[in-house]
Every structure is written in C-alpha cells, then in structure tokens.
Tab-separated table of C-alpha atoms in Angstrom:
chain	number	residue	atom	x	y	z
C	59	MET	CA	34.392	2.751	-110.024
C	60	LYS	CA	34.785	-0.252	-112.327
C	61	LEU	CA	38.239	-1.541	-113.041
C	62	ASP	CA	37.875	-3.573	-116.249
C	63	LEU	CA	41.517	-4.665	-116.607
C	64	LEU	CA	40.628	-8.334	-116.040
C	65	LYS	CA	38.163	-8.318	-118.959
C	66	ARG	CA	40.845	-7.576	-121.529
C	67	ARG	CA	42.911	-10.117	-123.455
C	68	TYR	CA	46.655	-9.833	-123.155
C	69	SER	CA	49.403	-11.288	-125.323
C	70	LEU	CA	52.331	-13.191	-123.753
C	71	LYS	CA	54.561	-10.158	-124.350
C	72	LYS	CA	52.194	-7.835	-122.502
C	73	ILE	CA	51.816	-10.319	-119.649
C	74	LEU	CA	55.620	-10.544	-119.278
C	75	ILE	CA	55.955	-6.737	-119.330
C	76	LEU	CA	53.183	-6.292	-116.758
C	77	SER	CA	54.713	-9.037	-114.577
C	78	GLY	CA	58.109	-7.334	-114.762
C	79	ILE	CA	56.592	-3.978	-113.783
C	80	PHE	CA	54.759	-5.645	-110.891
C	81	LEU	CA	57.980	-7.263	-109.604
C	82	LEU	CA	59.815	-3.920	-109.823
C	83	ILE	CA	57.013	-2.226	-107.872
C	84	LEU	CA	57.136	-5.058	-105.319
C	85	LEU	CA	60.898	-4.694	-104.872
C	86	PHE	CA	60.596	-0.907	-104.769
C	87	GLY	CA	57.948	-1.122	-102.038
C	88	ILE	CA	59.996	-3.485	-99.865
C	89	ILE	CA	63.131	-1.316	-100.049
C	90	TYR	CA	61.444	2.073	-100.063
C	91	PHE	CA	59.173	1.527	-97.117
C	92	SER	CA	61.999	0.539	-94.765
C	93	ASN	CA	62.385	4.259	-93.920
C	94	SER	CA	58.756	5.447	-93.959
C	95	TRP	CA	58.768	7.561	-90.813
C	96	ASP	CA	55.187	8.753	-90.965
C	97	PHE	CA	53.804	5.266	-91.426
C	98	LYS	CA	55.890	4.047	-88.482
C	99	THR	CA	54.268	6.792	-86.410
C	100	PHE	CA	50.797	5.736	-87.568
C	101	TYR	CA	51.639	2.111	-86.805
C	102	ASP	CA	52.674	3.067	-83.273
C	103	ILE	CA	49.421	4.899	-82.563
C	104	GLY	CA	47.543	1.896	-83.910
C	105	MET	CA	49.330	-0.185	-81.284
C	106	LEU	CA	48.458	2.420	-78.610
C	107	ALA	CA	44.815	2.214	-79.705
C	108	ARG	CA	44.852	-1.596	-79.395
C	109	GLN	CA	46.161	-1.165	-75.852
C	110	LYS	CA	43.596	1.624	-75.223
C	111	ASN	CA	46.317	4.119	-74.307
C	112	ASN	CA	46.654	7.826	-75.099
C	113	ILE	CA	47.294	8.060	-78.853
C	114	TYR	CA	48.555	11.649	-78.647
C	115	LEU	CA	51.867	10.657	-77.108
C	116	ALA	CA	55.090	10.891	-79.113
C	117	SER	CA	55.843	7.756	-81.099
C	118	GLN	CA	58.497	5.603	-79.412
C	119	THR	CA	59.929	4.789	-82.835
C	120	THR	CA	60.058	8.225	-84.474
C	121	GLY	CA	59.411	10.730	-81.688
C	122	LEU	CA	56.659	12.292	-83.823
C	123	PHE	CA	53.077	13.145	-82.879
C	124	VAL	CA	49.870	12.407	-84.791
C	125	PHE	CA	47.494	15.324	-85.332
C	126	TYR	CA	44.529	13.379	-86.706
C	127	SER	CA	41.080	12.666	-85.283
C	128	PRO	CA	40.839	9.928	-82.591
C	129	PHE	CA	38.993	7.521	-84.891
C	130	PHE	CA	42.068	7.461	-87.173
C	131	SER	CA	43.907	5.364	-84.588
C	132	ILE	CA	41.126	2.768	-84.729
C	133	LEU	CA	41.513	2.575	-88.514
C	134	MET	CA	45.272	2.076	-88.078
C	135	MET	CA	44.633	-0.806	-85.693
C	136	LEU	CA	43.884	-2.937	-88.763
C	137	PHE	CA	47.539	-2.695	-89.834
C	138	THR	CA	48.887	-3.695	-86.420
C	139	PHE	CA	47.740	-7.293	-86.875
C	140	PHE	CA	50.732	-7.683	-89.222
C	141	PRO	CA	54.443	-7.033	-88.560
C	142	GLU	CA	55.395	-3.413	-89.200
C	143	ARG	CA	57.454	-4.152	-92.334
C	144	VAL	CA	54.637	-6.197	-93.881
C	145	SER	CA	52.064	-3.512	-93.001
C	146	ALA	CA	54.272	-0.811	-94.532
C	147	CYS	CA	54.433	-2.738	-97.810
C	148	LEU	CA	50.677	-3.336	-97.795
C	149	PHE	CA	50.158	0.383	-97.211
C	150	PHE	CA	52.435	1.223	-100.132
C	151	TYR	CA	50.566	-1.097	-102.495
C	152	LEU	CA	47.216	0.250	-101.300
C	153	ASN	CA	48.294	3.775	-102.232
C	154	PHE	CA	49.710	2.603	-105.561
C	155	ILE	CA	46.494	0.798	-106.532
C	156	LEU	CA	44.384	3.822	-105.550
C	157	MET	CA	46.588	6.010	-107.739
C	158	ILE	CA	46.031	3.748	-110.768
C	159	ILE	CA	42.257	3.684	-110.198
C	160	LEU	CA	42.089	7.482	-109.835
C	161	PHE	CA	44.024	8.170	-113.026
C	162	LYS	CA	42.041	5.594	-114.972
C	163	ASP	CA	38.653	6.879	-113.873
C	164	LEU	CA	39.506	10.562	-114.314
C	165	LEU	CA	40.481	9.795	-117.907
C	166	ASN	CA	37.362	7.678	-118.369
C	167	ASP	CA	35.091	10.456	-117.073
C	168	TYR	CA	36.585	12.783	-119.698
C	169	LYS	CA	36.713	10.233	-122.493
C	170	GLU	CA	34.942	12.650	-124.869
C	171	ILE	CA	37.971	14.942	-124.513
C	172	VAL	CA	40.821	12.424	-124.238
C	173	ASP	CA	39.481	10.424	-127.180
C	174	THR	CA	42.829	9.438	-128.717
C	175	LYS	CA	45.896	7.610	-127.398
C	176	ARG	CA	47.980	10.734	-127.942
C	177	LYS	CA	45.635	12.864	-125.810
C	178	ARG	CA	45.449	10.175	-123.114
C	179	MET	CA	49.230	9.991	-122.897
C	180	LEU	CA	49.558	13.784	-122.889
C	181	ALA	CA	46.923	14.070	-120.125
C	182	ILE	CA	48.638	11.450	-117.961
C	183	ILE	CA	52.068	13.067	-118.385
C	184	LEU	CA	50.840	16.607	-117.666
C	185	ILE	CA	48.726	15.646	-114.650
C	186	TYR	CA	51.455	13.448	-113.196
C	187	VAL	CA	54.210	16.053	-113.661
C	188	MET	CA	52.066	18.685	-111.908
C	189	VAL	CA	51.611	16.522	-108.791
C	190	VAL	CA	54.762	14.370	-108.838
C	191	ASN	CA	56.410	16.379	-106.015
C	192	PHE	CA	53.475	15.649	-103.735
C	193	PHE	CA	53.154	11.999	-104.819
C	194	TRP	CA	56.840	11.538	-104.056
C	195	LEU	CA	56.472	12.860	-100.513
C	196	ASP	CA	53.311	10.850	-99.946
C	197	PHE	CA	54.884	7.553	-100.938
C	198	HIS	CA	58.276	8.342	-99.432
C	199	LEU	CA	56.966	9.262	-95.978
C	200	GLY	CA	54.238	6.631	-95.867
C	201	GLN	CA	51.619	9.380	-95.581
C	202	VAL	CA	47.829	9.111	-95.732
C	203	ASN	CA	47.197	12.094	-97.994
C	204	PHE	CA	46.663	10.043	-101.132
C	205	ILE	CA	43.959	8.100	-99.299
C	206	VAL	CA	42.275	11.417	-98.400
C	207	CYS	CA	42.592	12.461	-102.060
C	208	PHE	CA	41.047	9.181	-103.230
C	209	LEU	CA	38.158	9.350	-100.744
C	210	THR	CA	37.241	12.953	-101.561
C	211	ILE	CA	37.355	12.508	-105.343
C	212	LEU	CA	35.458	9.201	-105.074
C	213	GLY	CA	32.864	10.915	-102.858
C	214	ILE	CA	32.399	13.660	-105.470
C	215	ARG	CA	32.121	11.106	-108.273
C	216	LEU	CA	29.595	8.968	-106.375
C	217	TYR	CA	27.453	12.074	-105.860
C	218	TYR	CA	27.367	12.502	-109.625
C	219	GLU	CA	26.232	8.859	-109.883
C	220	LYS	CA	23.489	9.595	-107.288
C	221	LYS	CA	24.908	7.049	-104.825
C	222	TYR	CA	24.386	9.404	-101.900
C	223	GLY	CA	25.010	6.938	-99.069
C	224	LEU	CA	28.385	5.821	-100.436
C	225	SER	CA	29.307	9.399	-101.322
C	226	ALA	CA	28.575	10.604	-97.773
C	227	PHE	CA	30.512	7.666	-96.289
C	228	CYS	CA	33.642	8.446	-98.355
C	229	LEU	CA	33.543	12.165	-97.554
C	230	VAL	CA	33.069	11.509	-93.811
C	231	LEU	CA	35.763	8.814	-93.693
C	232	SER	CA	38.253	11.331	-95.118
C	233	THR	CA	37.665	13.630	-92.111
C	234	PHE	CA	40.148	11.737	-89.952
C	235	LYS	CA	42.428	14.517	-91.229
C	236	VAL	CA	39.876	17.166	-90.127
C	237	VAL	CA	40.214	19.671	-92.999
C	238	PRO	CA	37.990	17.577	-95.341
C	239	LEU	CA	35.141	18.573	-93.003
C	240	ILE	CA	34.708	21.394	-95.505
C	241	PHE	CA	32.918	18.851	-97.718
C	242	PHE	CA	29.999	19.077	-95.301
C	243	PHE	CA	29.187	22.260	-97.219
C	244	PHE	CA	29.416	20.323	-100.497
C	245	VAL	CA	26.724	18.048	-99.039
C	246	LEU	CA	24.727	20.916	-97.531
C	247	PHE	CA	24.700	22.949	-100.750
C	248	SER	CA	23.175	19.979	-102.590
C	249	LYS	CA	19.963	20.716	-100.634
C	250	LYS	CA	19.169	16.989	-100.614
C	251	VAL	CA	17.775	16.010	-97.194
C	252	LYS	CA	18.618	12.326	-97.709
C	253	TYR	CA	22.228	13.152	-98.576
C	254	ILE	CA	22.625	15.493	-95.588
C	255	LEU	CA	21.165	12.905	-93.177
C	256	PHE	CA	23.519	10.227	-94.529
C	257	TYR	CA	26.483	12.545	-93.976
C	258	LEU	CA	25.461	13.547	-90.444
C	259	GLY	CA	24.722	9.934	-89.521
C	260	PHE	CA	28.160	8.703	-90.608
C	261	LEU	CA	29.840	11.729	-89.001
C	262	ILE	CA	28.183	11.081	-85.623
C	263	PHE	CA	29.108	7.384	-85.846
C	264	PHE	CA	32.819	8.107	-86.423
C	265	ILE	CA	32.870	10.774	-83.694
C	266	LEU	CA	31.361	8.324	-81.194
C	267	LEU	CA	33.507	5.361	-82.283
C	268	PRO	CA	36.482	6.271	-80.013
C	269	LEU	CA	34.085	6.599	-77.035
C	270	PHE	CA	32.932	3.017	-77.595
C	271	HIS	CA	36.475	1.699	-77.999
C	272	PHE	CA	38.379	3.668	-75.350
C	273	GLY	CA	35.493	4.239	-72.942
C	274	ILE	CA	33.529	7.444	-72.451
C	275	GLU	CA	35.903	9.103	-69.968
C	276	GLU	CA	39.073	8.212	-71.891
C	277	GLY	CA	37.368	9.075	-75.162
C	278	PHE	CA	36.510	12.601	-74.036
C	279	LEU	CA	40.069	13.001	-72.754
C	280	LEU	CA	41.351	12.021	-76.208
C	281	TYR	CA	39.196	14.693	-77.835
C	282	LYS	CA	40.544	17.240	-75.361
C	283	ASN	CA	44.123	16.231	-76.217
C	284	PHE	CA	43.233	16.280	-79.911
C	285	TYR	CA	41.905	19.848	-79.658
C	286	THR	CA	44.977	21.066	-77.770
C	287	LEU	CA	47.571	19.309	-79.897
C	288	ALA	CA	46.027	19.147	-83.359
C	289	ILE	CA	43.964	22.327	-83.472
C	290	LEU	CA	45.843	24.865	-81.362
C	291	GLN	CA	49.422	23.675	-81.778
C	292	LYS	CA	49.167	22.502	-85.389
C	293	ALA	CA	47.476	25.730	-86.460
C	294	GLY	CA	50.097	27.672	-84.535
C	295	ILE	CA	47.425	29.792	-82.863
C	296	ASN	CA	49.482	30.094	-79.687
C	297	SER	CA	52.172	31.865	-81.710
C	298	ILE	CA	49.842	33.852	-84.000
C	299	GLY	CA	49.925	31.705	-87.070
C	300	LEU	CA	53.570	30.687	-86.911
C	301	ASN	CA	54.096	27.021	-86.196
C	302	GLN	CA	56.834	24.425	-86.246
C	303	PHE	CA	56.946	24.157	-90.061
C	304	ASN	CA	59.608	26.399	-91.557
C	305	ASN	CA	58.100	26.184	-95.045
C	306	ASN	CA	54.543	26.754	-93.898
C	307	GLN	CA	52.772	29.228	-96.166
C	308	SER	CA	49.165	29.012	-95.080
C	309	LEU	CA	46.623	31.794	-94.740
C	310	TRP	CA	47.016	31.301	-90.974
C	311	LYS	CA	50.665	32.314	-91.228
C	312	LEU	CA	49.925	35.159	-93.657
C	313	PHE	CA	47.278	36.666	-91.345
C	314	GLY	CA	49.471	35.964	-88.317
C	315	ASN	CA	52.320	37.946	-89.868
C	316	LEU	CA	49.948	40.792	-90.746
C	317	LEU	CA	48.705	40.920	-87.162
C	318	LYS	CA	52.262	40.922	-85.847
C	319	ALA	CA	53.145	43.770	-88.217
C	320	LEU	CA	50.191	45.685	-86.757
C	321	GLN	CA	51.450	44.781	-83.263
C	322	ILE	CA	48.328	42.743	-82.554
C	323	SER	CA	48.828	39.583	-80.505
C	324	SER	CA	45.271	38.329	-80.148
C	325	ASN	CA	44.518	34.694	-80.952
C	326	GLU	CA	40.811	35.524	-80.999
C	327	ILE	CA	41.279	38.134	-83.757
C	328	LEU	CA	43.298	35.655	-85.827
C	329	ILE	CA	40.610	32.964	-85.516
C	330	PHE	CA	37.851	35.481	-86.269
C	331	ALA	CA	39.662	36.740	-89.392
C	332	ILE	CA	40.287	33.247	-90.778
C	333	VAL	CA	36.788	31.939	-90.013
C	334	SER	CA	35.168	35.084	-91.460
C	335	LEU	CA	37.162	34.785	-94.678
C	336	LEU	CA	36.256	31.086	-94.971
C	337	LEU	CA	32.537	31.806	-94.446
C	338	ILE	CA	32.632	34.554	-97.103
C	339	ALA	CA	34.305	32.151	-99.552
C	340	LEU	CA	31.735	29.452	-98.782
C	341	PHE	CA	28.828	31.887	-99.178
C	342	TYR	CA	30.148	32.936	-102.587
C	343	THR	CA	30.562	29.263	-103.530
C	344	PHE	CA	26.938	28.644	-102.587
C	345	LEU	CA	25.695	31.565	-104.719
C	346	LEU	CA	27.818	30.330	-107.606
C	347	THR	CA	26.794	26.674	-107.483
C	348	LYS	CA	23.225	26.638	-106.175
C	349	GLU	CA	21.812	26.083	-109.686
C	350	LEU	CA	24.483	23.660	-110.903
C	351	TYR	CA	23.890	20.468	-108.916
C	352	ASN	CA	22.863	17.131	-110.475
C	353	LYS	CA	24.477	18.157	-113.735
C	354	LYS	CA	27.353	16.945	-115.893
C	355	ILE	CA	30.463	15.347	-114.402
C	356	GLU	CA	32.590	18.301	-115.591
C	357	ILE	CA	30.540	20.718	-113.476
C	358	ILE	CA	30.535	18.440	-110.429
C	359	TYR	CA	34.317	18.081	-110.698
C	360	LEU	CA	34.665	21.871	-110.986
C	361	ILE	CA	32.597	22.316	-107.824
C	362	GLY	CA	34.631	19.621	-106.085
C	363	SER	CA	37.836	21.355	-107.176
C	364	GLY	CA	36.611	24.567	-105.553
C	365	PHE	CA	36.066	22.792	-102.234
C	366	ILE	CA	39.438	21.030	-102.448
C	367	LEU	CA	41.210	24.343	-103.031
C	368	LEU	CA	39.369	25.977	-100.122
C	369	MET	CA	40.248	22.970	-97.942
C	370	LEU	CA	43.953	23.321	-98.752
C	371	LEU	CA	44.061	27.115	-98.541
C	372	PHE	CA	42.468	27.166	-95.083
C	373	SER	CA	44.526	24.269	-93.750
C	374	PRO	CA	47.012	25.392	-91.059
C	375	ASP	CA	49.921	24.015	-93.106
C	376	THR	CA	48.937	24.643	-96.713
C	377	ALA	CA	52.194	23.648	-98.382
C	378	SER	CA	54.280	22.139	-95.611
C	379	SER	CA	53.353	18.538	-96.276
C	380	SER	CA	52.426	16.173	-99.048
C	381	HIS	CA	48.673	16.634	-98.643
C	382	LEU	CA	48.822	18.759	-101.784
C	383	THR	CA	48.235	15.461	-103.622
C	384	ASN	CA	44.610	16.615	-103.381
C	385	LEU	CA	45.444	19.080	-106.166
C	386	LEU	CA	45.142	16.110	-108.542
C	387	LEU	CA	41.528	17.022	-109.339
C	388	PRO	CA	41.806	20.813	-109.902
C	389	TYR	CA	45.015	20.311	-111.911
C	390	SER	CA	43.244	17.620	-113.962
C	391	ILE	CA	40.480	20.131	-114.734
C	392	LEU	CA	43.102	22.454	-116.243
C	393	VAL	CA	44.556	19.660	-118.372
C	394	PHE	CA	41.190	18.427	-119.644
C	395	ASN	CA	40.067	21.938	-120.550
C	396	VAL	CA	43.294	22.772	-122.376
C	397	LEU	CA	42.979	19.535	-124.379
C	398	LYS	CA	39.403	20.489	-125.201
C	399	THR	CA	39.764	24.175	-126.058
C	400	LYS	CA	43.510	24.939	-126.150
C	401	GLY	CA	42.643	27.951	-124.001
C	402	LYS	CA	45.427	30.417	-123.256
C	403	THR	CA	44.322	30.785	-119.614
C	404	GLU	CA	44.650	27.051	-118.991
C	405	ILE	CA	48.022	26.904	-120.753
C	406	ALA	CA	49.273	29.823	-118.646
C	407	LEU	CA	48.100	28.214	-115.385
C	408	ILE	CA	49.596	24.820	-116.265
C	409	SER	CA	52.896	26.559	-117.098
C	410	LEU	CA	52.752	28.420	-113.795
C	411	VAL	CA	52.173	25.184	-111.885
C	412	LEU	CA	55.120	23.504	-113.615
C	413	ILE	CA	57.378	26.494	-112.889
C	414	GLY	CA	56.169	26.474	-109.275
C	415	ASN	CA	57.104	22.796	-108.974
C	416	ILE	CA	60.620	23.591	-110.172
C	417	PHE	CA	60.993	26.446	-107.674
C	418	ALA	CA	59.679	24.207	-104.906
C	419	THR	CA	62.175	21.433	-105.631
C	420	GLU	CA	65.271	22.103	-103.571
C	421	GLU	CA	67.350	19.510	-105.456
C	422	ILE	CA	66.806	21.388	-108.737
C	423	ILE	CA	66.794	25.045	-107.774
C	424	GLY	CA	68.852	25.090	-104.574
C	425	LYS	CA	67.971	25.878	-100.954
C	426	LYS	CA	68.115	29.675	-101.260
C	427	ILE	CA	65.586	30.059	-104.103
C	428	ASP	CA	63.422	27.287	-102.671
C	429	ARG	CA	63.254	29.162	-99.357
C	430	ILE	CA	62.359	32.442	-101.106
C	431	PHE	CA	59.549	30.661	-103.001
C	432	HIS	CA	58.054	29.312	-99.771
C	433	GLN	CA	58.543	32.505	-97.765
C	434	ASN	CA	56.634	34.440	-100.433
C	435	TYR	CA	53.668	32.030	-100.405
C	436	GLY	CA	54.365	30.610	-103.867
C	437	PHE	CA	51.994	27.640	-103.644
C	438	THR	CA	49.304	29.684	-101.931
C	439	ILE	CA	49.317	32.248	-104.749
C	440	ILE	CA	49.168	29.513	-107.424
C	441	MET	CA	46.270	27.790	-105.656
C	442	LEU	CA	44.400	31.087	-105.352
C	443	MET	CA	44.803	31.632	-109.087
C	444	VAL	CA	43.495	28.127	-109.843
C	445	LEU	CA	40.580	28.764	-107.451
C	446	PHE	CA	39.703	32.000	-109.286
C	447	TYR	CA	39.834	30.046	-112.543
C	448	VAL	CA	37.437	27.411	-111.153
C	449	PHE	CA	35.039	30.121	-109.960
C	450	TYR	CA	35.302	31.874	-113.339
C	451	ARG	CA	34.448	28.646	-115.199
C	452	LEU	CA	31.481	27.949	-112.931
C	453	ASN	CA	30.229	31.498	-113.349
C	454	GLU	CA	30.489	31.249	-117.155
C	455	ILE	CA	28.558	27.961	-117.134
C	456	ARG	CA	25.879	29.452	-114.868
C	457	LYS	CA	25.483	32.602	-116.983
C	458	THR	CA	25.326	30.834	-120.332
C	459	LYS	CA	23.071	28.033	-119.024
C	460	LEU	CA	25.360	25.459	-120.629
C	461	PHE	CA	24.313	22.748	-118.186
C	462	ASP	CA	21.852	19.920	-118.197
C	463	VAL	CA	18.703	21.048	-116.368
C	464	SER	CA	17.376	17.546	-115.899
C	465	ASN	CA	17.567	15.785	-112.492
C-alpha cells in the first residue's frame, strides 16, 4: 500500500488545518486512552511475558483475562518497553493511522467507481456510519480488532497483487485472535502450492515462538491453559453455547439454545453441529470461487468478504465485542456497488445496516429495545443477509463469465 500524501503540495492554509487536526487527535489520544481497560490488560500480559510467567492469569490492573493465542503476549512485549500511558497513546495512533490507510486504499482500489469528489465523500460517509459503532468500541477500549481488520484486508489485497509471501504473513499474524484461522481456506482454495507453503511456514513459526521464549514445558502448559480458557470458556461450550456475554448472539448461542429446548445437554453434539455447518459453508464457498482466483480486485474483495463474514458468524461471540470492525470490507462492497449500479438490493441492505446500528445503540434507542435486538440475533441476521448477497454476486459473476481469465 502506497501512501502518497508526502508527494502532494499543500498551501499554508491546508498545512495549518492539518496541523490543527493532528493536535486535536494528539490531545484526544492522551485523554481518551487514560481509561482503555482492554489495552491495560494487554499491557499487563506483555509484562507477564517479559517475566516468562503464565499470561492467562487475571490482569492485576483490570481483573480481566486475555483469550488470545500465546504468541500475542510476545507481540505485546514490544509496548512494555515504554510506560503504560505512552504505550497506550502509541497504540491509539497506530490504530488511527491504519484506519486512514485502509479507507484511502479501499477508495483507490475502486477509483473507477468513486471517480468524483462527491462519490468519494458519499462513500466515506456511508462506510464510516455503518461501522462507527464498532470503531468507537475499538478505540475506546484500546482493542486489537482494528489491527486484525487491517491485517486481513491487507492480506487479501496483497494476494491480488501476487505478493504471496507478504499476504500469507499478514493473514497468519492476524491469527493471534484465532478466528482469522479461517483464512487458511482462502489460501488453500487458491490452489497455489507456493502460497500454501508460505502460510504453513509462518503459522508453524508463530505457534513455536512461545515455546522458544517461555521454554518447551512452560510453552505447552500455556497452550493447555489457552485451550481451556479461550476455547472452552470463551465459546461457552461448558454451558451449551451460553457464555459470560449477555449480548452474545453467535451461532454457538443459537444452537446451544436449540439444544436446550430439545433437552439435549451434550457439548459434543454442539461442537459437531457448529463444525459441520462451517464445513458445509466452506465447501459451498470453494465450489463458488474455484474459478474466480487471480482476477479483478472487486472479485477478490468479494471472496474476502465471504471469509470475513464466515469468520464473524462462527466466532463464539459474534456481536459481543468490537471485532465487528472487520465488517468494513463487506460493507464497503455494498457501498461501492450501490454507487456503481444504484441497485435496489444494495440500497436495502445498507438501509438495514444503518437501522441495525440505531437499534444496537443503547444511548439512542434505550436499554429495552437494544436488549430485544440482541436477544433476537439482530446482527447475526444482518450478517447472514450480507453473506447471501456476497454469494449471490459471486455466483452471478461465475455464471456470466464477467471476470478476467488471464493469470
């Protein structure tokens, strides 16, 4: 991704405006990040990693646990070489810069559609409004979800540019949050041996990294704790899909409630049902996309959107945290297509997303309606509809052969 801002000439007025915006962002970051509970938790596990202690203990600062892969703590060690307040600000600015780069490059990739200032402004406003709830949580809590979003979209884009090593590295690095492991199938479906080997090589390296740092015995113990805490407890398998998040609306919870209604209390049946459904969805994705690789950026982004939606839908806590920032790409697809064709389907879906954001904002709609929206799987239903739209678009492209057949 090339950021060409430094190549442009700016008038004194523009420089003063940009400087003022920068100072406001700086002040905002210093004040805002004083209460970033999630980042404080990450900072604490970074300190535990430096001391080679168990990273799956409750944070002494926040009392919270971290559910991410062991190698995440090694990444967080980098921030512990600075005071916590300084690191929190650096983390804020990192996320902010990544957000600017993502928006800029998404617009640039679709420059044939957003070819006027009016369309560019409309695209930015629509995309931002559709994900602002999730951005707010991400920045407010000091979360890592925007970094996951950046890595996955960058990995997809680099695949389009045939930079397979960098693409594999980005997609593997994002797996510290586990659910992006679904992008292994994105790599596998490409049927490129070089790409697959790159991915597996980086994956093995990051899996082994904690064993080198903590020692083999302690490293295996960390993976055992990770499985117990992050997989079983986070997924809520021990309580049949119901976990600690009151507003959880994942497929795990939906199937868990169905099993409870049928008076079935088997964790094995729950796991089998979820895994079977995921494999069916992945098999259909393969049939749909097997002819569409190495094509136009629009098609690659559509395929990537399908994997992002599957990743979120099969996450144990689909809409209970700010990781829905990953919806930036599939929502962008809707915006770009409506600007291109003014299609009624896209307009309807964008309207539905905006209405869903209102119903999911407690400050606007009130606690009672917000709770009803979550209890009835509002976000899950919207994401399923967007996923069906993505599959429909891919199927139309495949049937009409409207893709570049060159490699």
